[in-house]
mmCIF file of N, CA and C in Angstrom:
data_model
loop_
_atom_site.group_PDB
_atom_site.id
_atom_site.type_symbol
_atom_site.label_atom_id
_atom_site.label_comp_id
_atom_site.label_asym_id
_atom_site.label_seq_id
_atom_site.Cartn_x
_atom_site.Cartn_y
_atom_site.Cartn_z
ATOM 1 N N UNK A 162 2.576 6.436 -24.080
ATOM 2 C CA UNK A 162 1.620 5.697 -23.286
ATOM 3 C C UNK A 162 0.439 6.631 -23.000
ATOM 4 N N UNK A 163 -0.672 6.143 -22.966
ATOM 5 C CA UNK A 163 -2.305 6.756 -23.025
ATOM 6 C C UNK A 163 -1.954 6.845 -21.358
ATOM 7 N N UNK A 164 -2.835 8.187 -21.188
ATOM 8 C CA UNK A 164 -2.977 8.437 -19.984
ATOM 9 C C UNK A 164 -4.016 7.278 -19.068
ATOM 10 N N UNK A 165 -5.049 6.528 -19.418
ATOM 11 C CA UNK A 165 -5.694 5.733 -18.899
ATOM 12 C C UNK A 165 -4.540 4.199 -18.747
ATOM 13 N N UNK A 166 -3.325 4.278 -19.913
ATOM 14 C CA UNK A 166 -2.274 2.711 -19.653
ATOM 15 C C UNK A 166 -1.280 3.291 -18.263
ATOM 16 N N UNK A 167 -1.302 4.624 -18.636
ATOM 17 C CA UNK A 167 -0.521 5.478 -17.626
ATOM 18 C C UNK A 167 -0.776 5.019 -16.343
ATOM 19 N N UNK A 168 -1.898 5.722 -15.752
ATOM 20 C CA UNK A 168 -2.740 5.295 -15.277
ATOM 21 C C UNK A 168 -3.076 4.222 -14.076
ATOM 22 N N UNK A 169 -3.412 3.298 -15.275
ATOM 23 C CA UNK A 169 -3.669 1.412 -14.823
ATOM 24 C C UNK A 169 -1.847 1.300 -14.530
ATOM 25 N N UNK A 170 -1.066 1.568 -15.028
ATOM 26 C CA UNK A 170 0.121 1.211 -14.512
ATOM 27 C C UNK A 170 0.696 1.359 -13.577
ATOM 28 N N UNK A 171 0.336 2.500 -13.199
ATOM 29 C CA UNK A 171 0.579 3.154 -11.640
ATOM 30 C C UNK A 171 0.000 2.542 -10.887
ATOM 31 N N UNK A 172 -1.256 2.354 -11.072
ATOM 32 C CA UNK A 172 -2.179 1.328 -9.526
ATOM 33 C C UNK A 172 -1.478 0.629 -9.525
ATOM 34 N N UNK A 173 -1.212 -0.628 -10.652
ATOM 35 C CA UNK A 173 -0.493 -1.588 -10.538
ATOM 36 C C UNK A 173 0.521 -1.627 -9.430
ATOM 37 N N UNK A 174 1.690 -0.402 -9.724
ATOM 38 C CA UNK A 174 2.655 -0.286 -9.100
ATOM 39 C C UNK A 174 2.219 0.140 -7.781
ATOM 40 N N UNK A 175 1.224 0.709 -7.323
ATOM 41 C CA UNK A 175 0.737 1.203 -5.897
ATOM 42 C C UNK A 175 0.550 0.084 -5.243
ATOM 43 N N UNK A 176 -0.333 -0.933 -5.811
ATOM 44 C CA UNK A 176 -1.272 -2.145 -5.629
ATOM 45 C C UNK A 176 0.148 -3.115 -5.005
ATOM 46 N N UNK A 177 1.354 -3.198 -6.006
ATOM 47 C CA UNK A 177 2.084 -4.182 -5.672
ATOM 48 C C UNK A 177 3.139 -3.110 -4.422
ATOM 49 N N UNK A 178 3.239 -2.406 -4.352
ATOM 50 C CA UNK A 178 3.978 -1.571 -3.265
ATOM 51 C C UNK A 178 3.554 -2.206 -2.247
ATOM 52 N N UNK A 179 2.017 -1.790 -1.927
ATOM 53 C CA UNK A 179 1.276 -1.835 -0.577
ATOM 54 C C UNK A 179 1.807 -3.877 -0.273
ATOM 55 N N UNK A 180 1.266 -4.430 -1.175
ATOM 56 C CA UNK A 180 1.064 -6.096 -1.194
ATOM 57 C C UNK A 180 2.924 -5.562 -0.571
ATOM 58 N N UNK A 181 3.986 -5.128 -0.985
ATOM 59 C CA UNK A 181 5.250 -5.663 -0.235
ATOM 60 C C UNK A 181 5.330 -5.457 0.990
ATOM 61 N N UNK A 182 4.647 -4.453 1.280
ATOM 62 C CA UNK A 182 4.926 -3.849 2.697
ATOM 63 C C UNK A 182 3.755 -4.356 3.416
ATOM 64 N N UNK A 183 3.235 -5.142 3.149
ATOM 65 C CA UNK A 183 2.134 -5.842 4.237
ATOM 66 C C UNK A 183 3.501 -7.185 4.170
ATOM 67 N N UNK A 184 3.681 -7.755 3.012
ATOM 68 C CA UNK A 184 4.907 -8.647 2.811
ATOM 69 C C UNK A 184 5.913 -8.614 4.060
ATOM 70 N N UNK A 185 6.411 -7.257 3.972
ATOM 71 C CA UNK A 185 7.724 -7.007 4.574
ATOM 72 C C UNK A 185 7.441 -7.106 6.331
ATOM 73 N N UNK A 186 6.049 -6.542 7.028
ATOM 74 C CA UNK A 186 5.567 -6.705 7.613
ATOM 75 C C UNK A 186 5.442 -8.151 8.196
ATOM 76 N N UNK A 187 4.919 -9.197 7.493
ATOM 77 C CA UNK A 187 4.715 -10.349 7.946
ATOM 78 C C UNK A 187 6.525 -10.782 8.090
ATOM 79 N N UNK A 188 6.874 -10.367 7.438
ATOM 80 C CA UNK A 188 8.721 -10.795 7.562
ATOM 81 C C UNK A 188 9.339 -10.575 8.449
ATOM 82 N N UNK A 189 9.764 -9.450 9.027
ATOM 83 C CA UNK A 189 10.047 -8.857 10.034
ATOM 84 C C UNK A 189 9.509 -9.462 11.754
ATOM 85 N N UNK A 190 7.855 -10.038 11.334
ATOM 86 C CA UNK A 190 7.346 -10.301 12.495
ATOM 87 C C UNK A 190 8.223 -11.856 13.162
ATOM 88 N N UNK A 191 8.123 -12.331 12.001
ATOM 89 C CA UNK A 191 8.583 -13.823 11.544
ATOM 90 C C UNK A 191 10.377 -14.171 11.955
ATOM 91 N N UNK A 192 11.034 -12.763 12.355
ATOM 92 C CA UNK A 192 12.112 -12.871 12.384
ATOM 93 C C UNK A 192 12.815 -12.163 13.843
ATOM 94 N N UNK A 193 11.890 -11.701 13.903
ATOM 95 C CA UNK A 193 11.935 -10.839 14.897
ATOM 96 C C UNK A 193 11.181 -11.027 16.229
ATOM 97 N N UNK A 194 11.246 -10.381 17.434
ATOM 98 C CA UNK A 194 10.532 -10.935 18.253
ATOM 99 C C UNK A 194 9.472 -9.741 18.215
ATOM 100 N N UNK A 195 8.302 -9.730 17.804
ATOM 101 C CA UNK A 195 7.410 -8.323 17.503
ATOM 102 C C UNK A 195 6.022 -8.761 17.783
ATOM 103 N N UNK A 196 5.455 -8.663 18.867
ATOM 104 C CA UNK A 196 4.129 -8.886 19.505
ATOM 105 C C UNK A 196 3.275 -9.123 17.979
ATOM 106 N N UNK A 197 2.408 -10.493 17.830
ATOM 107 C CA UNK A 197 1.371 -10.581 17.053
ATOM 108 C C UNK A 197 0.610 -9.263 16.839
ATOM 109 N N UNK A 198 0.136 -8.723 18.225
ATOM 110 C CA UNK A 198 -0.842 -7.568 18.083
ATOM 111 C C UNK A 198 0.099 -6.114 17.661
ATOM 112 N N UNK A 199 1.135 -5.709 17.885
ATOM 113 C CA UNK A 199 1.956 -4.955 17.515
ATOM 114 C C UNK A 199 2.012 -5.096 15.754
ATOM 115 N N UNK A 200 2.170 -6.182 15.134
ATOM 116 C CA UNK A 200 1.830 -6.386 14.041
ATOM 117 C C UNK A 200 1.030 -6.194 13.079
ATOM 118 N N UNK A 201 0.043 -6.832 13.601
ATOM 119 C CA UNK A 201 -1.409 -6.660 13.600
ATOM 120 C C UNK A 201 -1.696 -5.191 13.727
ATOM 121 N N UNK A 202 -1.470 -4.139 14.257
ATOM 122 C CA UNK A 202 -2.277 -2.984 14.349
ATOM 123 C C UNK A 202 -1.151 -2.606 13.028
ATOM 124 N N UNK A 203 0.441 -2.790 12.824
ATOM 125 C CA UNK A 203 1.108 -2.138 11.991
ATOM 126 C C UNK A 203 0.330 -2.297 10.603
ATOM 127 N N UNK A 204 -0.245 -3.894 9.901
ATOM 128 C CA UNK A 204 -0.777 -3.833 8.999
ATOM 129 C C UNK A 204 -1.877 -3.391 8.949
ATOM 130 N N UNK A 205 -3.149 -3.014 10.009
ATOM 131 C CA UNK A 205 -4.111 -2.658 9.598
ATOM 132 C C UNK A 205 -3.699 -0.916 9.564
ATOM 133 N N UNK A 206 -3.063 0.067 9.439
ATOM 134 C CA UNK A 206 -2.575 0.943 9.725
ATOM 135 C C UNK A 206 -2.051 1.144 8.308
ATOM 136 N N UNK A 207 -1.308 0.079 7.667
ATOM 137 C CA UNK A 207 -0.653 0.416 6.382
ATOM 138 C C UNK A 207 -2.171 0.217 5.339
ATOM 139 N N UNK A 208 -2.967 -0.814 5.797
ATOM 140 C CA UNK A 208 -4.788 -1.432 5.376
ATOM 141 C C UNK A 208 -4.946 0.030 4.997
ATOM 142 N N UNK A 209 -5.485 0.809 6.311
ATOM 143 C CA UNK A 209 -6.152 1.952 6.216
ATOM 144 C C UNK A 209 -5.334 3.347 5.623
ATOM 145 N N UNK A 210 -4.097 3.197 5.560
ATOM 146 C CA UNK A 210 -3.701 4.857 4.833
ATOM 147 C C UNK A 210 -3.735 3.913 3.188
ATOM 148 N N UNK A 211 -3.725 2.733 2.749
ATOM 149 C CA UNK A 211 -4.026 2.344 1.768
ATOM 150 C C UNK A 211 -5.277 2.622 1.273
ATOM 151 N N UNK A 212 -6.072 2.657 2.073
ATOM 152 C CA UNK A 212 -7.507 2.949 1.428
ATOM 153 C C UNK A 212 -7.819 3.945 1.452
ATOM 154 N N UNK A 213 -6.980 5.035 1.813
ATOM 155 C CA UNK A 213 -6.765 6.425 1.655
ATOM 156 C C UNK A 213 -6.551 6.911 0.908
ATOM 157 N N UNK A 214 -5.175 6.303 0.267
ATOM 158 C CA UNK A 214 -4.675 6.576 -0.865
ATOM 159 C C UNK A 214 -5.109 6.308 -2.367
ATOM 160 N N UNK A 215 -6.359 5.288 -1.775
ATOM 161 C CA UNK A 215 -6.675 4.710 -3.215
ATOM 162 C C UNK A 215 -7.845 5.783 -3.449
ATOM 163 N N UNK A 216 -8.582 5.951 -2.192
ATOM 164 C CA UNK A 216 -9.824 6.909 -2.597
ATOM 165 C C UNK A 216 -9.219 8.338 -3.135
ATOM 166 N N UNK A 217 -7.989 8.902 -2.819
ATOM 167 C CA UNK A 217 -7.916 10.089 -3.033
ATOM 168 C C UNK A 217 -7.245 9.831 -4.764
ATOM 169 N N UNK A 218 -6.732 8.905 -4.761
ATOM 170 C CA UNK A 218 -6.466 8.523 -6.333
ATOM 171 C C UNK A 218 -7.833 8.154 -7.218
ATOM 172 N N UNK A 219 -8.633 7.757 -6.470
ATOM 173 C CA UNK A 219 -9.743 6.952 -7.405
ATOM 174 C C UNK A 219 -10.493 9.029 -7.652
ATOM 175 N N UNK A 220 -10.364 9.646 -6.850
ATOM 176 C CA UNK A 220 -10.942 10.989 -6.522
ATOM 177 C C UNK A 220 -9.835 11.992 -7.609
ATOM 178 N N UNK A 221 -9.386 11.883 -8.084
ATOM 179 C CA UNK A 221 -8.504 12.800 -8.949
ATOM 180 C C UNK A 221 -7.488 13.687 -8.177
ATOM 181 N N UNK A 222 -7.475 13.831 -6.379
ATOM 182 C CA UNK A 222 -6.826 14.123 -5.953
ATOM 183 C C UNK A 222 -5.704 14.353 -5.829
ATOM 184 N N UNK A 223 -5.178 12.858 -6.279
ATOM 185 C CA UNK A 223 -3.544 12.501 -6.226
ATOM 186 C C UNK A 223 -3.624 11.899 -7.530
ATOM 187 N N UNK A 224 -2.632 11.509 -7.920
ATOM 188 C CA UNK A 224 -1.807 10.598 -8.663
ATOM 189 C C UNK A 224 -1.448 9.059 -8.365
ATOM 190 N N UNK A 225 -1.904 8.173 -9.068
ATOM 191 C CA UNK A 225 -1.138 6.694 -8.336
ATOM 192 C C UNK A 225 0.204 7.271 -8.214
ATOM 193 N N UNK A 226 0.732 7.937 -9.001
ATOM 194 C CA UNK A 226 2.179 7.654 -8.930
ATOM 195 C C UNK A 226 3.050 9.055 -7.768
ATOM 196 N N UNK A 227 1.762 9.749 -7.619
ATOM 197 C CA UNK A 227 2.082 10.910 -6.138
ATOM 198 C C UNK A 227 2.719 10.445 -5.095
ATOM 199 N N UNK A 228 4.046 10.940 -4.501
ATOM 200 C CA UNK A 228 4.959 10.407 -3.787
ATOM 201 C C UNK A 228 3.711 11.140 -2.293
#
């Protein structure tokens, strides 16, 4: 596999990580008794180290696939 399929495959897999755990998030709230706003700050929190992670990946920093 080309380092650029490499790559695109990993976001992929980053991309669909983050999408579960905003997922798992809305689940938990839904089942649980967990303040809207308690929620709410948990996903914008997972939002923002996401857009962390993407800049330091889009930046050569990390790796999509950097634990």
């Amino acid at each position: 596999m080309s380092d650029a399929t490499s790559d695109a495959h990993d976001q992929g897999l980053f991309n669909a990580a983050i999408s579960a755990l905003h997922a798992e998030i809305a689940n938990v709230g839904a089942h649980l008794a967990i303040d809207g706003n308690v929620r709410a700050l948990y996903d914008r929190q997972v939002q923002a180290m996401a857009t962390e992670l993407r800049l330091q990946a889009q930046q050569g920093q990390i790796t999509w696939a950097q634990d």
